[in-house]
CSV table of C-alpha atoms and ligand atoms in Angstrom, one decimal:
chain,number,residue,atom,x,y,z
A,1,MET,CA,13.5,14.9,3.3
A,2,ARG,CA,13.9,14.4,-0.4
A,3,ARG,CA,11.4,15.4,-2.9
A,4,LYS,CA,11.4,16.7,-6.4
A,5,LEU,CA,8.8,18.5,-8.5
A,6,GLY,CA,6.3,15.9,-9.3
A,7,TYR,CA,6.0,14.2,-12.6
A,8,ALA,CA,4.7,16.8,-15.0
A,9,ASP,CA,7.8,16.4,-17.2
A,10,VAL,CA,7.8,12.6,-17.2
A,11,THR,CA,4.1,11.8,-17.4
A,12,PRO,CA,2.3,11.1,-20.7
A,13,LYS,CA,0.6,14.3,-21.7
A,14,ASN,CA,-3.0,13.1,-21.4
A,15,LEU,CA,-2.4,12.2,-17.7
A,16,TYR,CA,-0.6,15.4,-17.0
A,17,LEU,CA,-3.5,17.3,-18.4
A,18,SER,CA,-6.0,15.3,-16.4
A,19,ARG,CA,-3.9,16.0,-13.3
A,20,ARG,CA,-4.0,19.7,-14.0
A,21,THR,CA,-7.8,19.5,-14.2
A,22,LEU,CA,-7.8,17.8,-10.9
A,23,MET,CA,-5.6,20.4,-9.3
A,24,ALA,CA,-8.0,23.1,-10.6
A,25,GLY,CA,-10.7,21.1,-9.0
A,26,ALA,CA,-8.8,21.1,-5.7
A,27,ALA,CA,-8.6,24.9,-5.8
A,28,GLY,CA,-12.3,24.9,-6.3
A,29,LEU,CA,-12.7,22.7,-3.3
A,30,ALA,CA,-10.7,25.1,-1.2
A,31,ALA,CA,-13.2,27.8,-2.2
A,32,GLY,CA,-15.9,25.6,-0.7
A,33,ALA,CA,-17.3,23.8,-3.7
A,34,LEU,CA,-19.4,20.6,-3.2
A,35,LEU,CA,-17.6,17.3,-3.7
A,36,PRO,CA,-18.3,16.0,-7.2
A,37,GLY,CA,-17.5,12.4,-8.2
A,38,GLY,CA,-13.9,11.5,-8.2
A,39,ALA,CA,-13.3,13.4,-4.9
A,40,LEU,CA,-11.2,10.5,-3.6
A,41,ALA,CA,-8.4,11.4,-5.9
A,42,ARG,CA,-8.5,15.2,-5.5
A,43,ILE,CA,-5.1,16.4,-4.4
A,44,ALA,CA,-3.6,19.6,-3.1
A,45,ALA,CA,-1.3,21.4,-5.5
A,46,GLU,CA,1.7,20.9,-3.3
A,47,ALA,CA,3.5,17.5,-3.3
A,48,SER,CA,4.1,16.0,0.2
A,49,PRO,CA,7.6,16.5,1.7
A,50,TYR,CA,7.5,12.8,2.4
A,51,SER,CA,7.8,12.0,-1.3
A,52,ILE,CA,11.1,10.6,-2.6
A,53,ASP,CA,13.2,12.1,-5.2
A,54,ALA,CA,12.6,9.6,-8.0
A,55,THR,CA,11.0,9.4,-11.4
A,56,PRO,CA,7.6,7.6,-11.2
A,57,THR,CA,7.2,4.4,-13.1
A,58,ALA,CA,4.8,4.7,-16.1
A,59,TYR,CA,1.1,4.5,-15.3
A,60,GLU,CA,0.8,1.5,-17.6
A,61,ASP,CA,3.3,-0.5,-15.7
A,62,ILE,CA,1.9,0.4,-12.3
A,63,THR,CA,-1.6,-0.7,-13.3
A,64,SER,CA,-0.8,-3.8,-15.4
A,65,TYR,CA,2.0,-5.6,-13.4
A,66,ASN,CA,0.2,-6.4,-10.1
A,67,ASN,CA,0.0,-8.8,-7.2
A,68,PHE,CA,-3.6,-9.2,-6.1
A,69,TYR,CA,-4.2,-12.9,-5.6
A,70,GLU,CA,-7.9,-12.5,-5.1
A,71,PHE,CA,-7.9,-12.0,-8.9
A,72,GLY,CA,-5.3,-14.6,-9.8
A,73,VAL,CA,-1.6,-15.3,-9.3
A,74,ASP,CA,-0.2,-14.0,-12.6
A,75,LYS,CA,0.9,-10.3,-12.8
A,76,GLY,CA,-1.7,-9.6,-15.6
A,77,ASP,CA,-4.6,-11.2,-13.8
A,78,PRO,CA,-5.6,-8.3,-11.6
A,79,LYS,CA,-5.9,-5.9,-14.5
A,80,ALA,CA,-7.8,-8.5,-16.5
A,81,HIS,CA,-10.3,-9.4,-13.8
A,82,ALA,CA,-10.5,-6.6,-11.2
A,83,GLY,CA,-12.8,-4.5,-13.3
A,84,ALA,CA,-15.7,-6.7,-12.1
A,85,LEU,CA,-15.2,-5.6,-8.5
A,86,THR,CA,-17.9,-3.3,-7.1
A,87,THR,CA,-16.3,-0.6,-5.0
A,88,GLU,CA,-19.4,1.6,-4.4
A,89,PRO,CA,-20.8,1.7,-1.8
A,90,TRP,CA,-17.9,0.8,0.4
A,91,SER,CA,-17.5,0.9,4.2
A,92,VAL,CA,-14.8,-0.1,6.6
A,93,VAL,CA,-15.5,-1.7,10.0
A,94,ILE,CA,-13.3,-0.3,12.7
A,95,ASP,CA,-13.4,-2.4,15.9
A,96,GLY,CA,-11.4,-4.0,18.6
A,97,LEU,CA,-9.8,-1.9,21.3
A,98,VAL,CA,-11.2,1.5,20.2
A,99,GLY,CA,-13.4,4.0,22.0
A,100,ARG,CA,-15.5,4.5,18.9
A,101,PRO,CA,-16.1,1.3,17.0
A,102,GLY,CA,-18.4,1.3,14.0
A,103,THR,CA,-19.0,0.8,10.3
A,104,TYR,CA,-17.6,3.9,8.6
A,105,PRO,CA,-18.7,4.7,5.1
A,106,LEU,CA,-15.7,5.5,2.9
A,107,GLU,CA,-16.8,9.1,2.3
A,108,ASP,CA,-16.6,9.6,6.1
A,109,LEU,CA,-13.1,8.2,6.4
A,110,VAL,CA,-11.5,10.3,3.7
A,111,ALA,CA,-11.2,14.0,4.3
A,112,PRO,CA,-10.5,15.5,0.9
A,113,ALA,CA,-8.5,18.3,2.5
A,114,ARG,CA,-6.1,15.7,3.9
A,115,LEU,CA,-5.4,14.0,0.6
A,116,GLU,CA,-1.9,14.6,-0.7
A,117,GLU,CA,0.4,13.1,-3.3
A,118,ARG,CA,3.1,10.7,-1.9
A,119,ILE,CA,5.7,9.5,-4.3
A,120,TYR,CA,6.9,6.3,-2.8
A,121,ARG,CA,9.0,3.4,-4.0
A,122,LEU,CA,7.2,0.0,-3.7
A,123,ARG,CA,9.8,-2.7,-3.1
A,124,CYS,CA,8.4,-6.1,-3.6
A,125,VAL,CA,9.9,-9.1,-1.8
A,126,GLU,CA,10.1,-10.8,-5.2
A,127,GLY,CA,13.0,-8.5,-6.1
A,128,TRP,CA,11.5,-5.7,-8.2
A,129,SER,CA,10.4,-2.2,-7.5
A,130,MET,CA,8.4,0.7,-8.9
A,131,VAL,CA,7.9,4.3,-8.0
A,132,ILE,CA,4.3,5.2,-7.5
A,133,PRO,CA,2.7,8.6,-7.1
A,134,TRP,CA,0.0,7.7,-4.6
A,135,ILE,CA,-2.8,9.9,-3.5
A,136,GLY,CA,-3.6,9.3,0.1
A,137,PHE,CA,-3.8,10.4,3.7
A,138,PRO,CA,-2.2,9.3,7.0
A,139,LEU,CA,-3.6,6.1,8.5
A,140,ALA,CA,-3.1,7.9,11.8
A,141,ASP,CA,-6.1,10.2,10.9
A,142,VAL,CA,-8.5,7.2,10.9
A,143,LEU,CA,-7.0,5.5,14.0
A,144,SER,CA,-7.0,8.7,16.1
A,145,ARG,CA,-10.7,9.3,15.2
A,146,ALA,CA,-11.6,5.8,16.4
A,147,GLU,CA,-9.8,6.5,19.7
A,148,PRO,CA,-7.4,3.6,20.4
A,149,GLY,CA,-7.8,2.2,23.9
A,150,SER,CA,-4.8,2.0,26.3
A,151,GLY,CA,-4.4,-1.7,25.7
A,152,ALA,CA,-4.1,-1.4,21.9
A,153,ARG,CA,-0.7,-2.3,20.6
A,154,TYR,CA,-1.3,-3.6,17.1
A,155,VAL,CA,-3.5,-2.9,14.1
A,156,ALA,CA,-5.0,-5.7,12.0
A,157,PHE,CA,-6.3,-5.2,8.5
A,158,GLU,CA,-8.6,-7.4,6.4
A,159,THR,CA,-9.4,-7.4,2.6
A,160,LEU,CA,-12.8,-7.9,1.1
A,161,MET,CA,-14.0,-11.6,0.8
A,162,ARG,CA,-16.3,-11.7,-2.2
A,163,PRO,CA,-15.9,-14.8,-4.3
A,164,GLU,CA,-18.6,-13.8,-6.8
A,165,GLU,CA,-16.4,-10.9,-7.9
A,166,MET,CA,-13.0,-12.3,-7.0
A,167,PRO,CA,-12.1,-15.4,-9.2
A,168,GLY,CA,-9.1,-16.2,-7.0
A,169,GLN,CA,-11.4,-16.9,-4.1
A,170,ARG,CA,-13.4,-19.6,-5.8
A,171,GLY,CA,-12.8,-22.8,-7.6
A,172,PHE,CA,-10.4,-25.7,-7.1
A,173,PHE,CA,-7.1,-23.9,-6.7
A,174,GLN,CA,-7.0,-21.1,-4.2
A,175,PRO,CA,-3.5,-19.8,-3.6
A,176,LEU,CA,-4.0,-18.3,-0.2
A,177,ASP,CA,-6.4,-18.6,2.8
A,178,TRP,CA,-8.9,-15.8,2.6
A,179,PRO,CA,-9.5,-13.1,3.6
A,180,TYR,CA,-6.1,-11.6,3.0
A,181,VAL,CA,-5.0,-10.2,6.4
A,182,GLU,CA,-2.1,-7.9,7.4
A,183,GLY,CA,-0.9,-6.2,10.5
A,184,LEU,CA,1.3,-3.5,11.9
A,185,ARG,CA,2.5,-2.5,15.4
A,186,LEU,CA,0.5,0.5,16.5
A,187,ASP,CA,3.5,2.8,16.4
A,188,GLU,CA,4.2,1.8,12.8
A,189,ALA,CA,0.6,2.4,11.9
A,190,MET,CA,0.7,5.8,13.5
A,191,HIS,CA,3.9,6.9,11.7
A,192,PRO,CA,3.3,9.8,9.4
A,193,LEU,CA,4.8,7.9,6.4
A,194,THR,CA,2.1,5.2,6.7
A,195,ILE,CA,-0.9,6.1,4.5
A,196,LEU,CA,-4.2,4.8,3.2
A,197,ALA,CA,-4.2,5.4,-0.5
A,198,THR,CA,-7.3,6.3,-2.5
A,199,GLY,CA,-5.6,7.2,-5.8
A,200,LEU,CA,-2.5,7.2,-8.0
A,201,TYR,CA,-1.3,9.5,-10.7
A,202,GLY,CA,-3.9,12.0,-9.7
A,203,GLU,CA,-6.8,9.6,-10.4
A,204,GLU,CA,-8.9,7.3,-8.4
A,205,LEU,CA,-7.2,4.0,-7.6
A,206,PRO,CA,-7.7,1.4,-10.3
A,207,ASN,CA,-9.3,-1.7,-8.9
A,208,GLN,CA,-6.2,-3.8,-9.6
A,209,ASN,CA,-4.2,-1.5,-7.3
A,210,GLY,CA,-6.6,-2.0,-4.4
A,211,ALA,CA,-9.6,0.3,-4.8
A,212,PRO,CA,-11.1,2.0,-3.1
A,213,LEU,CA,-8.7,2.0,-0.1
A,214,ARG,CA,-5.4,0.3,0.4
A,215,LEU,CA,-2.6,0.5,2.9
A,216,VAL,CA,0.9,1.8,1.9
A,217,VAL,CA,3.8,1.4,4.3
A,218,PRO,CA,6.8,2.5,2.2
A,219,TRP,CA,9.6,1.1,4.4
A,220,LYS,CA,8.2,-2.5,4.2
A,221,TYR,CA,8.0,-5.0,1.4
A,222,GLY,CA,5.0,-4.6,-0.8
A,223,PHE,CA,2.9,-7.5,0.5
A,224,LYS,CA,2.3,-5.5,3.7
A,225,SER,CA,0.3,-3.0,1.6
A,226,ILE,CA,-3.0,-4.7,1.9
A,227,LYS,CA,-5.6,-3.8,-0.7
A,228,SER,CA,-9.4,-3.2,-0.8
A,229,ILE,CA,-9.6,-2.9,3.0
A,230,VAL,CA,-12.9,-3.7,4.8
A,231,ARG,CA,-11.9,-4.0,8.4
A,232,ILE,CA,-9.4,-2.4,10.7
A,233,THR,CA,-9.1,-3.9,14.2
A,234,LEU,CA,-7.0,-2.7,17.1
A,235,THR,CA,-5.6,-5.5,19.2
A,236,ALA,CA,-3.4,-6.2,22.2
A,237,ASP,CA,-1.7,-9.2,20.5
A,238,GLN,CA,0.3,-9.4,17.3
A,239,PRO,CA,-2.3,-10.3,14.6
A,240,PRO,CA,-1.8,-13.0,12.0
A,241,THR,CA,-0.7,-12.0,8.5
A,242,THR,CA,-1.4,-13.8,5.3
A,243,TRP,CA,2.1,-14.5,4.0
A,244,ASN,CA,3.4,-15.4,7.5
A,245,LEU,CA,0.6,-17.9,7.8
A,246,GLN,CA,1.4,-19.3,4.3
A,247,ASN,CA,5.2,-19.7,5.0
A,248,PRO,CA,6.5,-18.4,8.3
A,249,ARG,CA,10.1,-19.2,7.5
A,250,GLU,CA,10.1,-17.0,4.5
A,251,TYR,CA,7.8,-14.1,5.6
A,252,GLY,CA,7.9,-12.5,9.0
A,253,PHE,CA,5.6,-10.1,10.7
A,254,TYR,CA,7.8,-7.0,10.2
A,255,SER,CA,8.9,-7.4,6.6
A,256,ASN,CA,11.0,-4.3,6.7
A,257,VAL,CA,13.0,-3.7,3.5
A,258,ASN,CA,16.5,-4.8,4.3
A,259,PRO,CA,19.3,-5.5,1.8
A,260,ALA,CA,21.3,-7.4,4.5
A,261,VAL,CA,18.6,-9.9,5.4
A,262,ASP,CA,17.9,-12.3,2.5
A,263,HIS,CA,14.8,-14.1,1.8
A,264,PRO,CA,15.6,-17.9,2.1
A,265,ARG,CA,15.3,-18.2,-1.7
A,266,TRP,CA,16.4,-14.8,-3.0
A,267,SER,CA,19.0,-12.2,-2.1
A,268,GLN,CA,17.4,-8.9,-1.2
A,269,ALA,CA,20.5,-6.8,-1.9
A,270,THR,CA,19.4,-5.4,-5.2
A,271,GLU,CA,16.1,-4.9,-7.1
A,272,ARG,CA,15.0,-4.9,-10.8
A,273,VAL,CA,13.4,-1.5,-11.6
A,274,ILE,CA,10.1,-2.1,-13.5
A,275,GLY,CA,10.0,-0.2,-16.8
A,276,GLY,CA,13.8,0.2,-16.8
A,277,GLY,CA,14.4,-2.1,-19.7
A,278,ILE,CA,16.2,-5.4,-19.8
A,279,PHE,CA,19.7,-3.8,-19.8
A,280,ALA,CA,19.1,-1.5,-16.9
A,281,PRO,CA,21.4,-2.1,-14.0
A,282,ARG,CA,19.8,-3.5,-10.9
A,283,ARG,CA,19.2,-0.9,-8.2
A,284,GLU,CA,20.8,-1.3,-4.8
A,285,THR,CA,18.1,-1.9,-2.2
A,286,GLU,CA,18.3,0.5,0.7
A,287,LEU,CA,17.7,-0.3,4.4
A,288,PHE,CA,14.1,0.5,5.3
A,289,ASN,CA,13.7,1.4,1.6
A,290,GLY,CA,15.5,4.6,2.1
A,291,TYR,CA,13.7,5.7,5.3
A,292,ALA,CA,16.3,4.6,7.9
A,293,GLU,CA,16.4,8.1,9.4
A,294,GLU,CA,12.6,8.3,9.8
A,295,VAL,CA,11.8,4.8,11.0
A,296,GLY,CA,15.1,3.3,12.3
A,297,HIS,CA,14.2,4.2,15.9
A,298,LEU,CA,11.1,2.0,15.8
A,299,TYR,CA,13.4,-1.0,15.7
A,300,ALA,CA,16.1,0.1,18.1
A,301,GLY,CA,17.6,-2.9,19.9
A,302,MET,CA,15.8,-5.4,17.8
A,303,ASP,CA,17.8,-8.1,15.9
A,304,LEU,CA,16.5,-7.6,12.4
A,305,THR,CA,17.6,-11.1,11.3
A,306,VAL,CA,15.2,-12.5,14.0
A,307,HIS,CA,12.4,-10.0,13.5
A,308,TYR,CA,12.4,-10.2,9.7
B,401,LIG,N1,-3.5,-7.2,-1.0
B,401,LIG,C1,-4.4,-8.2,-1.2
B,401,LIG,N2,-5.6,-8.1,-0.7
B,401,LIG,N3,-4.1,-9.3,-1.9
B,401,LIG,C2,-2.8,-9.4,-2.5
B,401,LIG,O1,-2.6,-10.5,-3.2
B,401,LIG,N4,-0.6,-8.5,-2.8
B,401,LIG,C3,0.5,-7.7,-2.1
B,401,LIG,C4,0.0,-6.3,-1.8
B,401,LIG,N5,-1.4,-6.3,-1.3
B,401,LIG,C5,-1.9,-8.4,-2.3
B,401,LIG,C6,-2.3,-7.3,-1.5
B,401,LIG,C7,1.7,-7.7,-2.8
B,401,LIG,S1,2.6,-9.1,-2.8
B,401,LIG,C8,2.2,-6.6,-3.3
B,401,LIG,S2,3.8,-6.5,-4.0
B,401,LIG,C9,1.4,-5.3,-3.5
B,401,LIG,O2,0.1,-5.5,-3.0
B,401,LIG,C10,1.3,-4.9,-4.9
B,401,LIG,O3,0.7,-3.7,-5.1
B,401,LIG,P1,0.5,-3.1,-6.6
B,401,LIG,O4,-0.2,-4.2,-7.4
B,401,LIG,O5,-0.4,-1.9,-6.4
B,401,LIG,O6,1.8,-2.8,-7.1
């Protein structure tokens, strides 16, 4: 697969230096040091082979141009309001068709040794994209530990519901039904490209990007990447998903990136690269966001214009 060095040569210097400190910390961990604060973003020195060969978008753009409707519908709202969200302590309920249901504290879910950097392109259905150097670990780790039952075929996810800290969940105008929910087929969820992210750019996840734990499924449109997860439920039936509930004609369950299947209101053939400047040419969107080789088999025989 494609990968390139990392982002030492394209990252603002202060971030690069803080990343080096983190890497030194990772070496310390390997030597058996206790976990100090910030352990959720500690990364191994080696970048993942699953990373794409692309220059990461600037940290400033990744953390100030967001969709997180619990904090408002404008791109700047999450950064402006998400600071008020309390992310410690945090736990995730894992239930449904699993052998080991329970409420798992975040620290128990995240094994520092499994964290790695994944440079993925996030392609939003609205027609823009960014390249994000996530820190995360395979969702399969968590699912396997919970021991999926033989009848489990889907995985449902749920975001925190906390109107006191999430202005988009209170007041007269609420853009979506809460909590935000998403879902994957179990084989999609178990795919090694699918991760739970705890950080980006070598640091803990900023709240506006879905702290302390968010899903990242790089071959699907960005809205599948549900933020601030509090519940993961294994089910026999396809679970409801927020944008499909909102507008089923426009948003399907699968939501695989596909330049040949347009959204009813927008072409999906090309994308605007955030941070590229107003004269930058649009990028041609790739089938499955560039991962056709890795995930194409999951959809063999399916009509992608029906299962959009
Ligand atoms: N998760 C929750 N809980 N609420 C949201 O509004 N927006 C989604 C997704 N996850 C959203 C969410 C959409 S539309 C996108 S494109 C991505 O988060 C954006 O992730 P980013 O802000 O980290 O780029």
